[in-house]
Short mmCIF file of N, CA and C and ligand atoms in Angstrom, two decimals:
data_model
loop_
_atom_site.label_atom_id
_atom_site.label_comp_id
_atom_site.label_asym_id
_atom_site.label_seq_id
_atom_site.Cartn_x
_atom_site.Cartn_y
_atom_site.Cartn_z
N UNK A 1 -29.18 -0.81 8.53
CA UNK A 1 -27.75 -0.54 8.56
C UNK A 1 -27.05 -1.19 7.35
N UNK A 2 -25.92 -0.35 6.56
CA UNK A 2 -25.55 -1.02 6.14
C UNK A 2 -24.23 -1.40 6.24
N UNK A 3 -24.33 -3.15 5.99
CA UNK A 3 -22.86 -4.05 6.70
C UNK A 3 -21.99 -3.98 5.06
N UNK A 4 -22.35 -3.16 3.74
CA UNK A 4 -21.08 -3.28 3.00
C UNK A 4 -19.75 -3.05 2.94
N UNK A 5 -18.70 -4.18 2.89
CA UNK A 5 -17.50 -4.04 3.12
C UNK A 5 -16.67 -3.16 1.86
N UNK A 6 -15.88 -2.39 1.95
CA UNK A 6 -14.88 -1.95 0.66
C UNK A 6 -14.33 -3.11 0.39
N UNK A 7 -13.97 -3.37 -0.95
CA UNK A 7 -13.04 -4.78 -1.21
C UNK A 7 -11.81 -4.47 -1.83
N UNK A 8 -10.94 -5.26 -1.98
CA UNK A 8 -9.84 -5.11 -2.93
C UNK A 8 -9.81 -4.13 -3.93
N UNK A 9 -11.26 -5.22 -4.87
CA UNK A 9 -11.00 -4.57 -6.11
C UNK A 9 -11.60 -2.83 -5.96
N UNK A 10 -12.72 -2.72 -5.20
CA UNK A 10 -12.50 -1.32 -5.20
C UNK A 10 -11.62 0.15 -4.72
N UNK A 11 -10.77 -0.58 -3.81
CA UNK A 11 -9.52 0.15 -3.38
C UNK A 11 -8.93 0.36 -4.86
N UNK A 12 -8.63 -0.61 -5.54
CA UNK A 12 -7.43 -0.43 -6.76
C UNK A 12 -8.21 0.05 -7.88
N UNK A 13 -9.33 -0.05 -7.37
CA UNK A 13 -9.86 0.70 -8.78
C UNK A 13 -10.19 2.33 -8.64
N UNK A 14 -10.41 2.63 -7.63
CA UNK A 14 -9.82 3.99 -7.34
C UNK A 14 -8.61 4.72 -7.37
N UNK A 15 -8.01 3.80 -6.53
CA UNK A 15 -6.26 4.17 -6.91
C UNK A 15 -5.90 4.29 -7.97
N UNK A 16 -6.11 3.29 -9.07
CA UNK A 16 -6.04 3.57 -10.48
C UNK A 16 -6.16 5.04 -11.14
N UNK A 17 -7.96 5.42 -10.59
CA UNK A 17 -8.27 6.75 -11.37
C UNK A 17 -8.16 8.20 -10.14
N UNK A 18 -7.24 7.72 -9.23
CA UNK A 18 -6.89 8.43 -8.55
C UNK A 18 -6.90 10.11 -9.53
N UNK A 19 -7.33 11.10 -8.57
CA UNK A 19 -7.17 12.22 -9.32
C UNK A 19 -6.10 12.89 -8.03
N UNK A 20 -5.97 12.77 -7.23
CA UNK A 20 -4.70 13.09 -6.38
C UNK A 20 -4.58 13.09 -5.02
N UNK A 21 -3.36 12.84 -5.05
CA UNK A 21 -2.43 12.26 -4.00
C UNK A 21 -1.65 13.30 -3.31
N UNK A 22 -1.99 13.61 -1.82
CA UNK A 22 -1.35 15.02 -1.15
C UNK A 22 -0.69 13.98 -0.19
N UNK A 23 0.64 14.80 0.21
CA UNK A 23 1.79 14.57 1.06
C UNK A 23 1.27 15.25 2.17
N UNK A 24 1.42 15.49 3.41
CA UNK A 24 1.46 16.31 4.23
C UNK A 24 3.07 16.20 4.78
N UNK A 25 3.59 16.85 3.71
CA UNK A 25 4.98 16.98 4.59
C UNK A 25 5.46 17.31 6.05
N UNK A 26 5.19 17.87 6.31
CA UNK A 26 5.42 18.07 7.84
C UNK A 26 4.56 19.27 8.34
N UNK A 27 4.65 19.29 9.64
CA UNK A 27 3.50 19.76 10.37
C UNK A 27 4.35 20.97 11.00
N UNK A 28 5.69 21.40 10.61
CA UNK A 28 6.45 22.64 10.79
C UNK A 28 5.72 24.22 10.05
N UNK A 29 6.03 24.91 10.77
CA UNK A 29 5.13 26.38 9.77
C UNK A 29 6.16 27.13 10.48
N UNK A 30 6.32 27.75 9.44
CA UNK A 30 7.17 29.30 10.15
C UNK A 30 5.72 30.34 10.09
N UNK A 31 5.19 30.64 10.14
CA UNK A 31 3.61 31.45 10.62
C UNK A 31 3.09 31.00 11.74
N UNK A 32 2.39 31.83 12.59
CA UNK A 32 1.66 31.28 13.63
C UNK A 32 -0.15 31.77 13.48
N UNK A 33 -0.35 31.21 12.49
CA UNK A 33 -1.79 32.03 12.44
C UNK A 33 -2.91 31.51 13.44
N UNK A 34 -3.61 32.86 13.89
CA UNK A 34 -4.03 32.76 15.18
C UNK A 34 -5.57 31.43 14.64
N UNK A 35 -5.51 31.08 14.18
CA UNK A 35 -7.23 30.04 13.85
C UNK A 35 -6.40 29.20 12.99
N UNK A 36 -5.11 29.00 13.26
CA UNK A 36 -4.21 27.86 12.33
C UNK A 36 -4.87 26.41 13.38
N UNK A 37 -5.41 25.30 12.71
CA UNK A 37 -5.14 23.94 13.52
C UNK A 37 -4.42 23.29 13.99
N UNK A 38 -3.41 23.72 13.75
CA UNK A 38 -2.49 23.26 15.13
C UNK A 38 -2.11 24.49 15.88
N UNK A 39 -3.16 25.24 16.35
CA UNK A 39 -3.18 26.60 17.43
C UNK A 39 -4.13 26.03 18.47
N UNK A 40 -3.86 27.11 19.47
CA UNK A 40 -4.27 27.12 20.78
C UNK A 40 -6.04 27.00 20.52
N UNK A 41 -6.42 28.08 19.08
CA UNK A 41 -7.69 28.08 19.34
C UNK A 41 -8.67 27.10 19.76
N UNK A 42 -8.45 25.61 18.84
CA UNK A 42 -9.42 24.80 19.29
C UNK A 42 -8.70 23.78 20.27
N UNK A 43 -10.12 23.50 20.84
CA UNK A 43 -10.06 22.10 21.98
C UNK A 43 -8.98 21.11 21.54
N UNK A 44 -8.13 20.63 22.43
CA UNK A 44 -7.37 19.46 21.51
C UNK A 44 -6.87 19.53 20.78
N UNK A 45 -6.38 20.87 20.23
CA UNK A 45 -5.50 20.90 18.69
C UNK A 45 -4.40 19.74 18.28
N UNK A 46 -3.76 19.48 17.08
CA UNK A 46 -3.16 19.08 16.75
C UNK A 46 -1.76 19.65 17.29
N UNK A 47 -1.41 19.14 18.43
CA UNK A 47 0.00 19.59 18.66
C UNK A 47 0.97 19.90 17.61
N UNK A 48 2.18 20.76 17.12
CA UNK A 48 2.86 20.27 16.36
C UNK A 48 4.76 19.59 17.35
N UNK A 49 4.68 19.02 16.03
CA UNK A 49 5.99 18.43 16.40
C UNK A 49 7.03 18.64 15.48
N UNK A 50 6.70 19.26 14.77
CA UNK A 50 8.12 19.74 13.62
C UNK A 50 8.66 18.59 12.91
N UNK A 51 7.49 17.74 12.76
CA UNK A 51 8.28 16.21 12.29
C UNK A 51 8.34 16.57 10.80
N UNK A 52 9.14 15.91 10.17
CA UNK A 52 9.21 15.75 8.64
C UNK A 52 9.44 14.95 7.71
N UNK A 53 8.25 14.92 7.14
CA UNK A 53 7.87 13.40 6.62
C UNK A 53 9.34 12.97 5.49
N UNK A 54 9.88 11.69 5.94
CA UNK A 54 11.01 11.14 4.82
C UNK A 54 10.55 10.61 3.64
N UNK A 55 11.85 10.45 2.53
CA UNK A 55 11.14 9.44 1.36
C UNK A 55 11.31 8.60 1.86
N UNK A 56 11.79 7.68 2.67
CA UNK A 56 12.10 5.92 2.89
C UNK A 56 10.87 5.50 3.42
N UNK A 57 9.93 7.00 3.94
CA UNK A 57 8.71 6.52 4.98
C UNK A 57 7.16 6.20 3.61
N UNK A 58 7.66 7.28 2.51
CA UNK A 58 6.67 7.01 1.76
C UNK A 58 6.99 6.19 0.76
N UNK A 59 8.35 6.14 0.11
CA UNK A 59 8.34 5.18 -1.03
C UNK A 59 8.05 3.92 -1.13
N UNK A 60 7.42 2.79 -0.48
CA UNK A 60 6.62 1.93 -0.44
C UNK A 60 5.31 1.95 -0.91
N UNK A 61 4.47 3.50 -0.35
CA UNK A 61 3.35 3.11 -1.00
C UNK A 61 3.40 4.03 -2.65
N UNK A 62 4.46 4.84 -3.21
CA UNK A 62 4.52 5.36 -4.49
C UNK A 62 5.01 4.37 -4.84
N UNK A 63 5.95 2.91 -4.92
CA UNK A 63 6.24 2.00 -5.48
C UNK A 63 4.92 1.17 -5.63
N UNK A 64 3.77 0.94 -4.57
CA UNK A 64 2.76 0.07 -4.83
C UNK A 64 1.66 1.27 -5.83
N UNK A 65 1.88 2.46 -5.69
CA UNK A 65 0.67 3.03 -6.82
C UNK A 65 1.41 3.02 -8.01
N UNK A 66 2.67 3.34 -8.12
CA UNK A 66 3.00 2.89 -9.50
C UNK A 66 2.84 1.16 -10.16
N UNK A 67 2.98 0.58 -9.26
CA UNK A 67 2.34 -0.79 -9.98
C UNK A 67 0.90 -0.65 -9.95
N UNK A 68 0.22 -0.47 -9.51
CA UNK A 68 -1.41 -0.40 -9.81
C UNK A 68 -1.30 0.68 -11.08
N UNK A 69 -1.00 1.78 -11.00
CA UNK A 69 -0.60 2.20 -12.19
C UNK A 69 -0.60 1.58 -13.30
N UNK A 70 0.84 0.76 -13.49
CA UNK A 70 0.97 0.57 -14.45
C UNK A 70 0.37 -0.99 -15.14
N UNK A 71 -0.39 -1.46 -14.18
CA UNK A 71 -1.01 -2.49 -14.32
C UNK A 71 -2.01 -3.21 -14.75
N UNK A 72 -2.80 -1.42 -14.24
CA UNK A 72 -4.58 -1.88 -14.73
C UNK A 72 -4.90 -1.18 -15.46
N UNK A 73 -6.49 -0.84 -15.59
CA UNK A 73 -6.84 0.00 -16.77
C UNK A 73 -7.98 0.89 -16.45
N UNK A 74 -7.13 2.02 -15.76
CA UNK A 74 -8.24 3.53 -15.59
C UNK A 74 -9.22 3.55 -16.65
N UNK A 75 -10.48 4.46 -16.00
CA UNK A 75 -11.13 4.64 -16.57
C UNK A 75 -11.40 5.76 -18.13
N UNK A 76 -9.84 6.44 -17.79
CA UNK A 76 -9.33 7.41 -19.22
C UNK A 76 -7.63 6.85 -19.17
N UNK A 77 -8.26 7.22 -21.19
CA UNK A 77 -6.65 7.01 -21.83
C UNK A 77 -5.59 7.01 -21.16
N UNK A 78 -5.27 8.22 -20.78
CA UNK A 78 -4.12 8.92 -19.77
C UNK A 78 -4.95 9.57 -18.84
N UNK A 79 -5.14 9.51 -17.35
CA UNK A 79 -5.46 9.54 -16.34
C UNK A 79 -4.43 11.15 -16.36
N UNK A 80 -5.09 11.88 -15.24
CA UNK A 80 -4.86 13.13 -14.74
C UNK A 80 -4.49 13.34 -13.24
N UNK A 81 -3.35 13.08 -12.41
CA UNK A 81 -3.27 13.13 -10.97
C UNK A 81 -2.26 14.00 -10.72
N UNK A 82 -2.90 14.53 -9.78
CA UNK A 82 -2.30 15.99 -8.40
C UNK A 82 -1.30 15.20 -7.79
N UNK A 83 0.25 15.20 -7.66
CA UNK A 83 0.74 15.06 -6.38
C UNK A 83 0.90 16.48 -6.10
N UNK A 84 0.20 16.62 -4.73
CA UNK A 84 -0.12 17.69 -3.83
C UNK A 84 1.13 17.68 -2.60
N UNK A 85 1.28 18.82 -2.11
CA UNK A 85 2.13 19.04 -1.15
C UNK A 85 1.73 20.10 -0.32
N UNK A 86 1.30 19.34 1.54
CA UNK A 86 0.72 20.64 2.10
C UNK A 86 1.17 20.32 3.46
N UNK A 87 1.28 20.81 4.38
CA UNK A 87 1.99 20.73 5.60
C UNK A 87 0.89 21.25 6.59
N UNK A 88 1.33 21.69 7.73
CA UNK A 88 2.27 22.65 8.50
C UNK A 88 2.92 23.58 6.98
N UNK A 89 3.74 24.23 6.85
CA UNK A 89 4.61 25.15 6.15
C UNK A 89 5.08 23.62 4.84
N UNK A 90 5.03 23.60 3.81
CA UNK A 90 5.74 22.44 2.82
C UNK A 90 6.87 22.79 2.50
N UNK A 91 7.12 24.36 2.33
CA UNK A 91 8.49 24.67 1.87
C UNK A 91 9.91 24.45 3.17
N UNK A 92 9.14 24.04 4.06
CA UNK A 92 10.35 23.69 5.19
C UNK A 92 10.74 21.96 5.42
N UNK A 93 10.22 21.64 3.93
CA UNK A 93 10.38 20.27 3.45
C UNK A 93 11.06 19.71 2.21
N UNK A 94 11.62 20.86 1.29
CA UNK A 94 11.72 21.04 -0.13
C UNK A 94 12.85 20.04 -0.41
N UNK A 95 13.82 19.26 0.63
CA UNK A 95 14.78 17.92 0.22
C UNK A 95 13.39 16.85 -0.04
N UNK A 96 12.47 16.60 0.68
CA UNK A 96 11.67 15.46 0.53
C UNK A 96 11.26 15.67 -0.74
N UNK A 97 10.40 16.87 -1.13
CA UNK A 97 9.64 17.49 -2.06
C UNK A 97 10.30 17.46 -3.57
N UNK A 98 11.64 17.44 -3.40
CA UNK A 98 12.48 17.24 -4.17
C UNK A 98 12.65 16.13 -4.59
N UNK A 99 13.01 15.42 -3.68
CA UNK A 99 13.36 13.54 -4.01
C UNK A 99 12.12 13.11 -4.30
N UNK A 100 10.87 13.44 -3.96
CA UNK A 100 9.51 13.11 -4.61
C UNK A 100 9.21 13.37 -6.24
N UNK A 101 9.43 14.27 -6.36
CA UNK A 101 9.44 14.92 -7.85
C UNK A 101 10.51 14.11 -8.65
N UNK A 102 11.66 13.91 -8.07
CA UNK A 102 12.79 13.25 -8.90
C UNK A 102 12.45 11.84 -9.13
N UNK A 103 11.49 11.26 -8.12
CA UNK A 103 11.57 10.03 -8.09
C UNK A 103 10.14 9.49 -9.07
N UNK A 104 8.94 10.42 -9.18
CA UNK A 104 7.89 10.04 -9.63
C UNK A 104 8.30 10.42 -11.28
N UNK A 105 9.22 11.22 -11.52
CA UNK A 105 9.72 11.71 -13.18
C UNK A 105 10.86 10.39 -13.70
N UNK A 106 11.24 9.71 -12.31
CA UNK A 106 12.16 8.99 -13.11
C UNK A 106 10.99 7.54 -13.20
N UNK A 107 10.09 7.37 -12.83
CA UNK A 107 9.53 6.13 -12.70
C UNK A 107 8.10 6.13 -14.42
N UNK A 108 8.34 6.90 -15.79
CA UNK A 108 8.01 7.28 -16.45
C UNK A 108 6.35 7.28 -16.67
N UNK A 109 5.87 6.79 -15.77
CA UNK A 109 4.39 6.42 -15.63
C UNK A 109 3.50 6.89 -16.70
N UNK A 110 3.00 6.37 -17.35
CA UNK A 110 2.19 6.75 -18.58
C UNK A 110 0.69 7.33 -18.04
N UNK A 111 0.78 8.36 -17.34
CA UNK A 111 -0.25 9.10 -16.87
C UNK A 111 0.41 11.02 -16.58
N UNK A 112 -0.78 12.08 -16.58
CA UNK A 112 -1.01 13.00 -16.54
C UNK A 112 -0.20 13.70 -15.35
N UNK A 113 0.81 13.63 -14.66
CA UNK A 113 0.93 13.87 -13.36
C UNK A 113 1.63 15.43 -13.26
N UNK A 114 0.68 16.08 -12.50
CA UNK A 114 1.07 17.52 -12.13
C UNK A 114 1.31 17.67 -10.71
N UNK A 115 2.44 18.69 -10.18
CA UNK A 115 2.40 18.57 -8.96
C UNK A 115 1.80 19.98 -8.54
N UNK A 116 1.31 20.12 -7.48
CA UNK A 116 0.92 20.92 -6.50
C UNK A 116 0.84 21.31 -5.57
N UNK A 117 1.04 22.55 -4.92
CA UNK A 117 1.77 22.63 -3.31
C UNK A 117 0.56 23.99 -2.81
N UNK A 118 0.18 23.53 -1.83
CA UNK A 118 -0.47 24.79 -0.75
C UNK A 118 0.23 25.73 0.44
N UNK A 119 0.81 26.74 0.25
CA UNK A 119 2.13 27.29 1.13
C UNK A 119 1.82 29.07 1.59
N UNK A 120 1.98 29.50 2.58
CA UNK A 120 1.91 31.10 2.60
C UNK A 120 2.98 31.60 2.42
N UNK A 121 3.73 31.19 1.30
CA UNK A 121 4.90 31.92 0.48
C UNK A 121 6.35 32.84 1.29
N UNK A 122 6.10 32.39 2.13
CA UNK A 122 7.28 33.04 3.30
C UNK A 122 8.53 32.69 2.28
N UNK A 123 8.42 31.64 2.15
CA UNK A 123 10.07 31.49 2.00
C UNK A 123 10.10 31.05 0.33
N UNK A 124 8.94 31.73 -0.62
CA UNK A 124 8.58 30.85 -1.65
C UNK A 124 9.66 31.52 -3.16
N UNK A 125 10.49 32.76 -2.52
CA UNK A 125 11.56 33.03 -3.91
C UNK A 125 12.61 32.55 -3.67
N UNK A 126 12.75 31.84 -2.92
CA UNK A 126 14.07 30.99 -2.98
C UNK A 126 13.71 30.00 -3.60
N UNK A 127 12.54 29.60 -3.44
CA UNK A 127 12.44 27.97 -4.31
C UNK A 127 11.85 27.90 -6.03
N UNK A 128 11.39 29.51 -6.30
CA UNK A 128 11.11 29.76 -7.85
C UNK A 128 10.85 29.45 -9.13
N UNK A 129 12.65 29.62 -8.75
CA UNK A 129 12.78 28.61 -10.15
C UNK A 129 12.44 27.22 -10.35
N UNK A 130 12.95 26.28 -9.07
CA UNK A 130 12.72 25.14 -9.43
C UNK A 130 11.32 24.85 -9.73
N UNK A 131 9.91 25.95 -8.87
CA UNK A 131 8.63 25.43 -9.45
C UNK A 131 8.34 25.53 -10.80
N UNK A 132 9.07 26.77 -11.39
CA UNK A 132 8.79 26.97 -12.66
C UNK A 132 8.93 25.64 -13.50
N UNK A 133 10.56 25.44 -13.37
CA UNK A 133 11.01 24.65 -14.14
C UNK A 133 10.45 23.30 -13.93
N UNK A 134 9.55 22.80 -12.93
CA UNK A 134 8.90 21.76 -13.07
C UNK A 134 7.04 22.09 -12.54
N UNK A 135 6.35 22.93 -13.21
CA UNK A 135 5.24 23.20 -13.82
C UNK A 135 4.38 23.10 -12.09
N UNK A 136 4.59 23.42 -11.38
CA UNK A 136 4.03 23.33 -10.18
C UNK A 136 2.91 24.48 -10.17
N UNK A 137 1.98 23.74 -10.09
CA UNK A 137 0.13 24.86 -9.91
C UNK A 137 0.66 25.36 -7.97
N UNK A 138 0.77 26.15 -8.25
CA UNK A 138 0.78 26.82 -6.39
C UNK A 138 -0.65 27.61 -5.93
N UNK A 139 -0.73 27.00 -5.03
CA UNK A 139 -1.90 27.84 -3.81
C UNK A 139 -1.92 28.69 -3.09
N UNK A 140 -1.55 29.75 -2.87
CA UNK A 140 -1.39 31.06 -1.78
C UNK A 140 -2.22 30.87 -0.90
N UNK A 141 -1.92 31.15 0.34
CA UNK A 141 -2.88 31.46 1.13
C UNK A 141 -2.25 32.78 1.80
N UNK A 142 -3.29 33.80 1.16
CA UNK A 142 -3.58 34.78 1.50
C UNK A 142 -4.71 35.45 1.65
N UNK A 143 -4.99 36.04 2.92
CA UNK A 143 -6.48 35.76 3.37
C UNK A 143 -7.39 37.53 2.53
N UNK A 144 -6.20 37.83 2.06
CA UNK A 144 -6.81 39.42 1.69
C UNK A 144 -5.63 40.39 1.54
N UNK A 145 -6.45 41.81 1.86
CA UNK A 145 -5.47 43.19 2.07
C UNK A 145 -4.58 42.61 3.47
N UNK A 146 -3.87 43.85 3.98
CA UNK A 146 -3.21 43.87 5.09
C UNK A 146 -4.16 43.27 6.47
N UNK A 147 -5.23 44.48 6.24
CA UNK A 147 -5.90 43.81 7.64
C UNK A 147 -6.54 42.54 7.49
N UNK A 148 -7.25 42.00 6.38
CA UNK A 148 -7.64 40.12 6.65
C UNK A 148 -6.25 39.79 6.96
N UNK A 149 -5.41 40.38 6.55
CA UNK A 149 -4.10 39.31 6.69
C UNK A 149 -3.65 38.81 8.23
N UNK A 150 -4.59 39.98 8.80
CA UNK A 150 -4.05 40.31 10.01
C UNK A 150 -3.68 38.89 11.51
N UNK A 151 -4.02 38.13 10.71
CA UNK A 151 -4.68 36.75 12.02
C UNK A 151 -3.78 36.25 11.21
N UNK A 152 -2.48 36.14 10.25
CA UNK A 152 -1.58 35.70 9.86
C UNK A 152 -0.10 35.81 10.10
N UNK A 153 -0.05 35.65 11.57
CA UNK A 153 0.98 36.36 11.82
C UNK A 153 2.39 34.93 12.08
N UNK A 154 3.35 35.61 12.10
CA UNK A 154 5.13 35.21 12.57
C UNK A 154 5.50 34.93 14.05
N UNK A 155 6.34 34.61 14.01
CA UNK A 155 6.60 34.21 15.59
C UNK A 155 6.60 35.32 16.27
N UNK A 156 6.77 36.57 15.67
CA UNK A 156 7.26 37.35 16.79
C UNK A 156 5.91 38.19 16.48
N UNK A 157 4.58 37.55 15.93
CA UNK A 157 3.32 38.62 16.27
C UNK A 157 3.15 39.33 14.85
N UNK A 158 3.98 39.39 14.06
CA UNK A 158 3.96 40.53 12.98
C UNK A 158 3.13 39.62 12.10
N UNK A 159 2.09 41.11 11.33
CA UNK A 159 1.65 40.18 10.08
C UNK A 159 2.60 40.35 9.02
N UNK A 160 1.87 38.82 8.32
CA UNK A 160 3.05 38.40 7.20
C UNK A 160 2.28 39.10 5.99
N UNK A 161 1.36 39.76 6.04
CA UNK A 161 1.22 40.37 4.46
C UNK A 161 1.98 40.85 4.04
N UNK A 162 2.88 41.77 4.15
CA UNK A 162 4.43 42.70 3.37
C UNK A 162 5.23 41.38 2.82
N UNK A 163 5.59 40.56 3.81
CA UNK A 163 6.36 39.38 3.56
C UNK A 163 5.75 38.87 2.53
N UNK A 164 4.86 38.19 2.40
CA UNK A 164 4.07 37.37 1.34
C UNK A 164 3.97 38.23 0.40
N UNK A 165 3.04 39.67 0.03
CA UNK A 165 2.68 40.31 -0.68
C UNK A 165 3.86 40.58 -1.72
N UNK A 166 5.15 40.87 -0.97
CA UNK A 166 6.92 41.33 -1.62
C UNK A 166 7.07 39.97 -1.97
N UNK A 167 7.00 38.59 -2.01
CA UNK A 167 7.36 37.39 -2.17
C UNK A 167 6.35 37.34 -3.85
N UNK A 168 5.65 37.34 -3.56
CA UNK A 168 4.78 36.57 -4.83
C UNK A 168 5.01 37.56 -5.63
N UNK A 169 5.39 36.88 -6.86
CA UNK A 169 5.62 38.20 -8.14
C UNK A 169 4.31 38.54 -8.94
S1 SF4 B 1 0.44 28.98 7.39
FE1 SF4 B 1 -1.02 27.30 7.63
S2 SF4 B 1 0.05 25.80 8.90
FE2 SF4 B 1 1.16 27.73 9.10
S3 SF4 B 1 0.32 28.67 10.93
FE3 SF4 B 1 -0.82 29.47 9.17
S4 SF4 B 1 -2.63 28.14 8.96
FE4 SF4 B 1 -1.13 27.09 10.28
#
């Protein structure tokens, strides 16, 4: 068996060359997809609760990775890290998502930082521009044509392929 403990220094020395850091904003979805994890399908699912994660709840530990940040010495020049954004639904989070972005651009960190969000685009042309304008890599989840789409459905049963498909340009 082995009794090796993680130590300090290897926590921060990961954190350092962290390649990325995902939010799970909240566990809200406007979709109800039928093999979603927080569905009926499996044993025990993840209930949801529509909670939504605050900045006051995370900025403690982005204040302690920006000092490890800016403290030690990754294993590259300028380091490369994902802040990721994935939920339940993320775009039914976009004040947090916002004050996240505002807050990691104002803290000038001398590293690579791109953000990234995983979303089934329901509600994703209202928020557009702002991804453009701050370089956001996006993830679709879209499972296919109409019929894969089909186990992707809305509260009221309908699949969301038209929705999504008319959303993404
Ligand atoms: S979009 Fe994702 S979180 Fe929402 S119901 Fe579908 S699988 Fe679940």
């Amino acid at each position: 068996m082995n009794n090796r403990r993680i130590n300090r220094h290897e926590i921060e020395r990961n954190l350092l060359n962290l390649r990325q850091f995902t939010f799970e904003v909240t566990d809200a979805c406007n979709l109800r997809c039928r093999y979603c994890g927080y569905g009926e399908l499996y044993e025990g699912y993840d209930e949801r609760k529509s909670s939504l994660m605050s900045f006051k709840q995370v900025k403690p530990l982005v204040d302690y990775l920006a000092y490890i940040w800016r403290n030690g010495m990754a294993d590259s020049y300028r380091p490369l890290t994902y802040i990721s954004f994935y939920g339940g639904e993320p775009l039914l989070n976009m004040d947090f998502i916002k004050e996240i972005v505002t807050y990691f651009d104002s803290l000038s960190l001398d590293r690579h930082i791109i953000y990234s969000m995983t979303t089934n685009a329901v509600l994703l042309d209202k928020y557009m521009d702002y991804f453009v304008d701050n370089n956001f890599h996006l993830l679709i989840s879209l499972d296919g044509d109409e019929r894969a789409q089909g186990h992707r459905i809305d509260a009221s049963g309908h699949n969301s392929f038209n929705t999504v498909f008319t959303t993404v340009p």
